[in-house]
PDB file of C-alpha atoms in Angstrom:
ATOM      1  CA  UNK A   1     165.762  76.036  85.319  1.00 42.00           C
ATOM      2  CA  UNK A   2     168.828  75.443  87.472  1.00 44.00           C
ATOM      3  CA  UNK A   3     171.082  72.401  87.463  1.00 47.00           C
ATOM      4  CA  UNK A   4     169.767  71.258  90.829  1.00 50.00           C
ATOM      5  CA  UNK A   5     166.158  71.204  89.621  1.00 53.00           C
ATOM      6  CA  UNK A   6     166.768  69.286  86.366  1.00 53.00           C
ATOM      7  CA  UNK A   7     164.424  66.244  86.395  1.00 55.00           C
ATOM      8  CA  UNK A   8     166.799  64.250  84.160  1.00 54.00           C
ATOM      9  CA  UNK A   9     169.496  64.472  86.790  1.00 52.00           C
ATOM     10  CA  UNK A  10     167.217  63.516  89.648  1.00 56.00           C
ATOM     11  CA  UNK A  11     167.093  67.059  90.987  1.00 58.00           C
ATOM     12  CA  UNK A  12     170.487  66.608  92.642  1.00 61.00           C
ATOM     13  CA  UNK A  13     172.773  67.925  89.900  1.00 60.00           C
ATOM     14  CA  UNK A  14     174.586  64.676  89.241  1.00 62.00           C
ATOM     15  CA  UNK A  15     173.961  61.374  87.496  1.00 64.00           C
ATOM     16  CA  UNK A  16     174.681  57.990  89.033  1.00 66.00           C
ATOM     17  CA  UNK A  17     175.289  54.690  87.302  1.00 71.00           C
ATOM     18  CA  UNK A  18     177.337  51.534  87.662  1.00 78.00           C
ATOM     19  CA  UNK A  19     180.611  50.823  85.920  1.00 80.00           C
ATOM     20  CA  UNK A  20     179.004  47.837  84.198  1.00 80.00           C
ATOM     21  CA  UNK A  21     176.195  50.005  82.795  1.00 80.00           C
ATOM     22  CA  UNK A  22     178.662  52.628  81.590  1.00 77.00           C
ATOM     23  CA  UNK A  23     180.924  50.010  79.973  1.00 79.00           C
ATOM     24  CA  UNK A  24     177.963  48.369  78.237  1.00 78.00           C
ATOM     25  CA  UNK A  25     176.806  51.766  76.944  1.00 79.00           C
ATOM     26  CA  UNK A  26     180.240  52.212  75.391  1.00 75.00           C
ATOM     27  CA  UNK A  27     180.281  48.684  73.968  1.00 77.00           C
ATOM     28  CA  UNK A  28     176.801  49.076  72.546  1.00 78.00           C
ATOM     29  CA  UNK A  29     177.676  52.269  70.713  1.00 78.00           C
ATOM     30  CA  UNK A  30     181.093  51.254  69.403  1.00 78.00           C
ATOM     31  CA  UNK A  31     180.902  47.757  67.958  1.00 87.00           C
ATOM     32  CA  UNK A  32     183.861  46.787  65.790  1.00 88.00           C
ATOM     33  CA  UNK A  33     182.727  44.111  63.343  1.00 89.00           C
ATOM     34  CA  UNK A  34     184.961  41.395  61.926  1.00 89.00           C
ATOM     35  CA  UNK A  35     183.421  40.377  58.582  1.00 91.00           C
ATOM     36  CA  UNK A  36     183.831  36.724  57.618  1.00 92.00           C
ATOM     37  CA  UNK A  37     182.200  36.501  54.198  1.00 90.00           C
ATOM     38  CA  UNK A  38     182.611  33.430  52.030  1.00 90.00           C
ATOM     39  CA  UNK A  39     179.894  33.720  49.372  1.00 86.00           C
ATOM     40  CA  UNK A  40     177.053  35.844  47.984  1.00 88.00           C
ATOM     41  CA  UNK A  41     175.845  37.095  51.384  1.00 87.00           C
ATOM     42  CA  UNK A  42     179.154  38.914  51.725  1.00 88.00           C
ATOM     43  CA  UNK A  43     178.077  41.228  48.879  1.00 88.00           C
ATOM     44  CA  UNK A  44     174.999  42.274  50.872  1.00 88.00           C
ATOM     45  CA  UNK A  45     177.186  42.689  53.962  1.00 86.00           C
ATOM     46  CA  UNK A  46     179.421  45.056  51.990  1.00 87.00           C
ATOM     47  CA  UNK A  47     176.298  46.935  50.937  1.00 85.00           C
ATOM     48  CA  UNK A  48     175.344  47.427  54.585  1.00 85.00           C
ATOM     49  CA  UNK A  49     178.730  49.032  55.244  1.00 83.00           C
ATOM     50  CA  UNK A  50     178.501  51.291  52.169  1.00 80.00           C
ATOM     51  CA  UNK A  51     177.117  54.816  52.104  1.00 79.00           C
ATOM     52  CA  UNK A  52     173.546  53.942  51.099  1.00 82.00           C
ATOM     53  CA  UNK A  53     172.811  51.941  54.251  1.00 82.00           C
ATOM     54  CA  UNK A  54     175.708  53.235  56.392  1.00 81.00           C
ATOM     55  CA  UNK A  55     175.982  50.727  59.214  1.00 80.00           C
ATOM     56  CA  UNK A  56     178.229  53.217  60.996  1.00 78.00           C
ATOM     57  CA  UNK A  57     175.086  55.179  61.965  1.00 77.00           C
ATOM     58  CA  UNK A  58     174.327  52.352  64.367  1.00 77.00           C
ATOM     59  CA  UNK A  59     177.680  52.198  66.119  1.00 73.00           C
ATOM     60  CA  UNK A  60     179.412  49.609  63.922  1.00 73.00           C
ATOM     61  CA  UNK A  61     181.776  52.186  62.508  1.00 73.00           C
ATOM     62  CA  UNK A  62     184.666  50.424  60.842  1.00 78.00           C
ATOM     63  CA  UNK A  63     185.090  46.809  59.810  1.00 79.00           C
ATOM     64  CA  UNK A  64     188.173  45.391  61.473  1.00 79.00           C
ATOM     65  CA  UNK A  65     190.071  42.709  59.631  1.00 86.00           C
ATOM     66  CA  UNK A  66     192.143  41.851  62.655  1.00 89.00           C
ATOM     67  CA  UNK A  67     190.284  39.621  65.125  1.00 90.00           C
ATOM     68  CA  UNK A  68     192.199  41.151  68.027  1.00 90.00           C
ATOM     69  CA  UNK A  69     190.532  44.499  67.315  1.00 89.00           C
ATOM     70  CA  UNK A  70     186.992  43.178  66.777  1.00 90.00           C
ATOM     71  CA  UNK A  71     184.148  42.333  69.134  1.00 90.00           C
ATOM     72  CA  UNK A  72     181.403  41.416  66.643  1.00 92.00           C
ATOM     73  CA  UNK A  73     181.893  38.639  64.094  1.00 94.00           C
ATOM     74  CA  UNK A  74     179.545  38.642  61.109  1.00 94.00           C
ATOM     75  CA  UNK A  75     179.671  35.262  59.384  1.00 95.00           C
ATOM     76  CA  UNK A  76     178.035  35.184  55.963  1.00 94.00           C
ATOM     77  CA  UNK A  77     177.956  32.620  53.193  1.00 92.00           C
ATOM     78  CA  UNK A  78     178.496  28.910  52.858  1.00 93.00           C
ATOM     79  CA  UNK A  79     180.830  27.516  55.496  1.00 94.00           C
ATOM     80  CA  UNK A  80     182.581  24.279  54.637  1.00 95.00           C
ATOM     81  CA  UNK A  81     184.154  22.044  57.258  1.00 95.00           C
ATOM     82  CA  UNK A  82     187.547  23.084  55.914  1.00 95.00           C
ATOM     83  CA  UNK A  83     186.694  26.757  56.594  1.00 95.00           C
ATOM     84  CA  UNK A  84     185.011  26.033  59.950  1.00 95.00           C
ATOM     85  CA  UNK A  85     188.337  25.594  61.717  1.00 95.00           C
ATOM     86  CA  UNK A  86     189.563  28.927  60.303  1.00 95.00           C
ATOM     87  CA  UNK A  87     186.352  30.636  61.380  1.00 95.00           C
ATOM     88  CA  UNK A  88     186.645  29.170  64.882  1.00 96.00           C
ATOM     89  CA  UNK A  89     190.289  30.209  65.142  1.00 96.00           C
ATOM     90  CA  UNK A  90     189.389  33.795  64.250  1.00 95.00           C
ATOM     91  CA  UNK A  91     186.580  33.745  66.829  1.00 96.00           C
ATOM     92  CA  UNK A  92     188.963  32.420  69.490  1.00 96.00           C
ATOM     93  CA  UNK A  93     191.405  35.268  68.776  1.00 95.00           C
ATOM     94  CA  UNK A  94     188.763  37.926  69.438  1.00 94.00           C
ATOM     95  CA  UNK A  95     188.868  39.454  72.932  1.00 92.00           C
ATOM     96  CA  UNK A  96     185.954  39.085  75.350  1.00 91.00           C
ATOM     97  CA  UNK A  97     183.192  40.156  75.299  1.00 90.00           C
ATOM     98  CA  UNK A  98     182.336  39.124  71.741  1.00 93.00           C
ATOM     99  CA  UNK A  99     179.212  38.486  69.732  1.00 93.00           C
ATOM    100  CA  UNK A 100     178.348  36.579  66.538  1.00 96.00           C
ATOM    101  CA  UNK A 101     175.805  37.244  63.792  1.00 95.00           C
ATOM    102  CA  UNK A 102     175.004  34.371  61.402  1.00 96.00           C
ATOM    103  CA  UNK A 103     173.952  35.996  58.129  1.00 95.00           C
ATOM    104  CA  UNK A 104     172.129  34.089  55.404  1.00 94.00           C
ATOM    105  CA  UNK A 105     170.493  30.708  54.954  1.00 93.00           C
ATOM    106  CA  UNK A 106     173.750  28.909  54.218  1.00 92.00           C
ATOM    107  CA  UNK A 107     175.400  30.175  57.387  1.00 93.00           C
ATOM    108  CA  UNK A 108     172.348  29.561  59.562  1.00 93.00           C
ATOM    109  CA  UNK A 109     171.479  26.065  58.326  1.00 92.00           C
ATOM    110  CA  UNK A 110     173.507  24.978  55.307  1.00 90.00           C
ATOM    111  CA  UNK A 111     171.119  26.455  52.741  1.00 88.00           C
ATOM    112  CA  UNK A 112     170.537  24.271  49.684  1.00 90.00           C
ATOM    113  CA  UNK A 113     173.898  22.568  50.151  1.00 90.00           C
ATOM    114  CA  UNK A 114     173.070  19.345  51.992  1.00 90.00           C
ATOM    115  CA  UNK A 115     176.543  17.982  51.416  1.00 91.00           C
ATOM    116  CA  UNK A 116     179.206  16.185  53.402  1.00 94.00           C
ATOM    117  CA  UNK A 117     181.489  19.208  52.928  1.00 94.00           C
ATOM    118  CA  UNK A 118     179.106  21.952  54.143  1.00 95.00           C
ATOM    119  CA  UNK A 119     178.433  22.771  57.789  1.00 95.00           C
ATOM    120  CA  UNK A 120     174.676  22.687  58.399  1.00 95.00           C
ATOM    121  CA  UNK A 121     174.691  25.781  60.591  1.00 93.00           C
ATOM    122  CA  UNK A 122     177.604  27.524  62.258  1.00 95.00           C
ATOM    123  CA  UNK A 123     176.064  26.923  65.659  1.00 94.00           C
ATOM    124  CA  UNK A 124     177.748  23.517  65.395  1.00 94.00           C
ATOM    125  CA  UNK A 125     181.063  25.195  66.249  1.00 95.00           C
ATOM    126  CA  UNK A 126     180.301  28.827  67.254  1.00 95.00           C
ATOM    127  CA  UNK A 127     177.887  30.395  69.735  1.00 95.00           C
ATOM    128  CA  UNK A 128     175.505  32.524  67.668  1.00 96.00           C
ATOM    129  CA  UNK A 129     173.778  35.563  69.169  1.00 95.00           C
ATOM    130  CA  UNK A 130     171.578  36.618  66.230  1.00 96.00           C
ATOM    131  CA  UNK A 131     170.453  34.690  63.139  1.00 96.00           C
ATOM    132  CA  UNK A 132     169.617  36.571  59.936  1.00 95.00           C
ATOM    133  CA  UNK A 133     167.695  34.454  57.431  1.00 91.00           C
ATOM    134  CA  UNK A 134     167.444  35.005  53.712  1.00 91.00           C
ATOM    135  CA  UNK A 135     169.210  34.138  50.500  1.00 91.00           C
ATOM    136  CA  UNK A 136     170.815  36.623  50.570  1.00 90.00           C
ATOM    137  CA  UNK A 137     169.365  38.801  53.308  1.00 92.00           C
ATOM    138  CA  UNK A 138     168.989  42.488  52.576  1.00 92.00           C
ATOM    139  CA  UNK A 139     171.347  45.011  54.203  1.00 90.00           C
ATOM    140  CA  UNK A 140     168.413  46.225  56.312  1.00 91.00           C
ATOM    141  CA  UNK A 141     168.239  42.763  57.887  1.00 92.00           C
ATOM    142  CA  UNK A 142     171.897  43.000  58.919  1.00 91.00           C
ATOM    143  CA  UNK A 143     171.295  46.454  60.365  1.00 90.00           C
ATOM    144  CA  UNK A 144     168.380  44.996  62.351  1.00 93.00           C
ATOM    145  CA  UNK A 145     170.689  42.245  63.641  1.00 93.00           C
ATOM    146  CA  UNK A 146     173.224  44.833  64.817  1.00 92.00           C
ATOM    147  CA  UNK A 147     170.443  46.681  66.645  1.00 91.00           C
ATOM    148  CA  UNK A 148     169.441  43.382  68.311  1.00 93.00           C
ATOM    149  CA  UNK A 149     173.053  42.858  69.432  1.00 92.00           C
ATOM    150  CA  UNK A 150     173.032  46.380  70.867  1.00 89.00           C
ATOM    151  CA  UNK A 151     169.834  45.638  72.787  1.00 90.00           C
ATOM    152  CA  UNK A 152     171.340  42.414  74.069  1.00 90.00           C
ATOM    153  CA  UNK A 153     174.392  44.277  75.311  1.00 86.00           C
ATOM    154  CA  UNK A 154     172.256  46.953  76.935  1.00 85.00           C
ATOM    155  CA  UNK A 155     169.686  44.661  78.584  1.00 81.00           C
ATOM    156  CA  UNK A 156     171.666  41.590  79.603  1.00 67.00           C
ATOM    157  CA  UNK A 157     175.026  43.180  79.797  1.00 53.00           C
ATOM    158  CA  UNK A 158     178.363  41.572  79.339  1.00 47.00           C
ATOM    159  CA  UNK A 159     180.828  40.872  82.126  1.00 50.00           C
ATOM    160  CA  UNK A 160     183.701  43.279  82.526  1.00 47.00           C
ATOM    161  CA  UNK A 161     186.984  41.693  81.631  1.00 46.00           C
TER     162      UNK A 161
END
């Protein structure tokens, strides 16, 4: 079968796409997560990065601890109002496009801590793309959230900056 008759290439021998589609393909397959773990859910997040679950298989290769090098923020654990400003500052330092995963019951809605000091869901101060429930959620749930972020990038796309 010759190059010109390849059905995957449209029979013309070349592939066409848009720059936006190509950029989103790259973004989807090379997410750089910024972990923001404050409590027990952070242990499960570390498990997702470890060799047993190997989050790098899904394009989230290396956790970046510099917000300027990250495009995916994974917030896990109890967030107090004192920590909310730090979390928001880190989010603001991340370059566009950026995405957020809220991991665990405490992060998503305050968990059992109905207190004046605890934020009752990080969506009070951050835009959240994917919520992962559980106390604590399993590493497989975080992997599923990363796959959902990838689908969001692929389907809706993000503006080129």
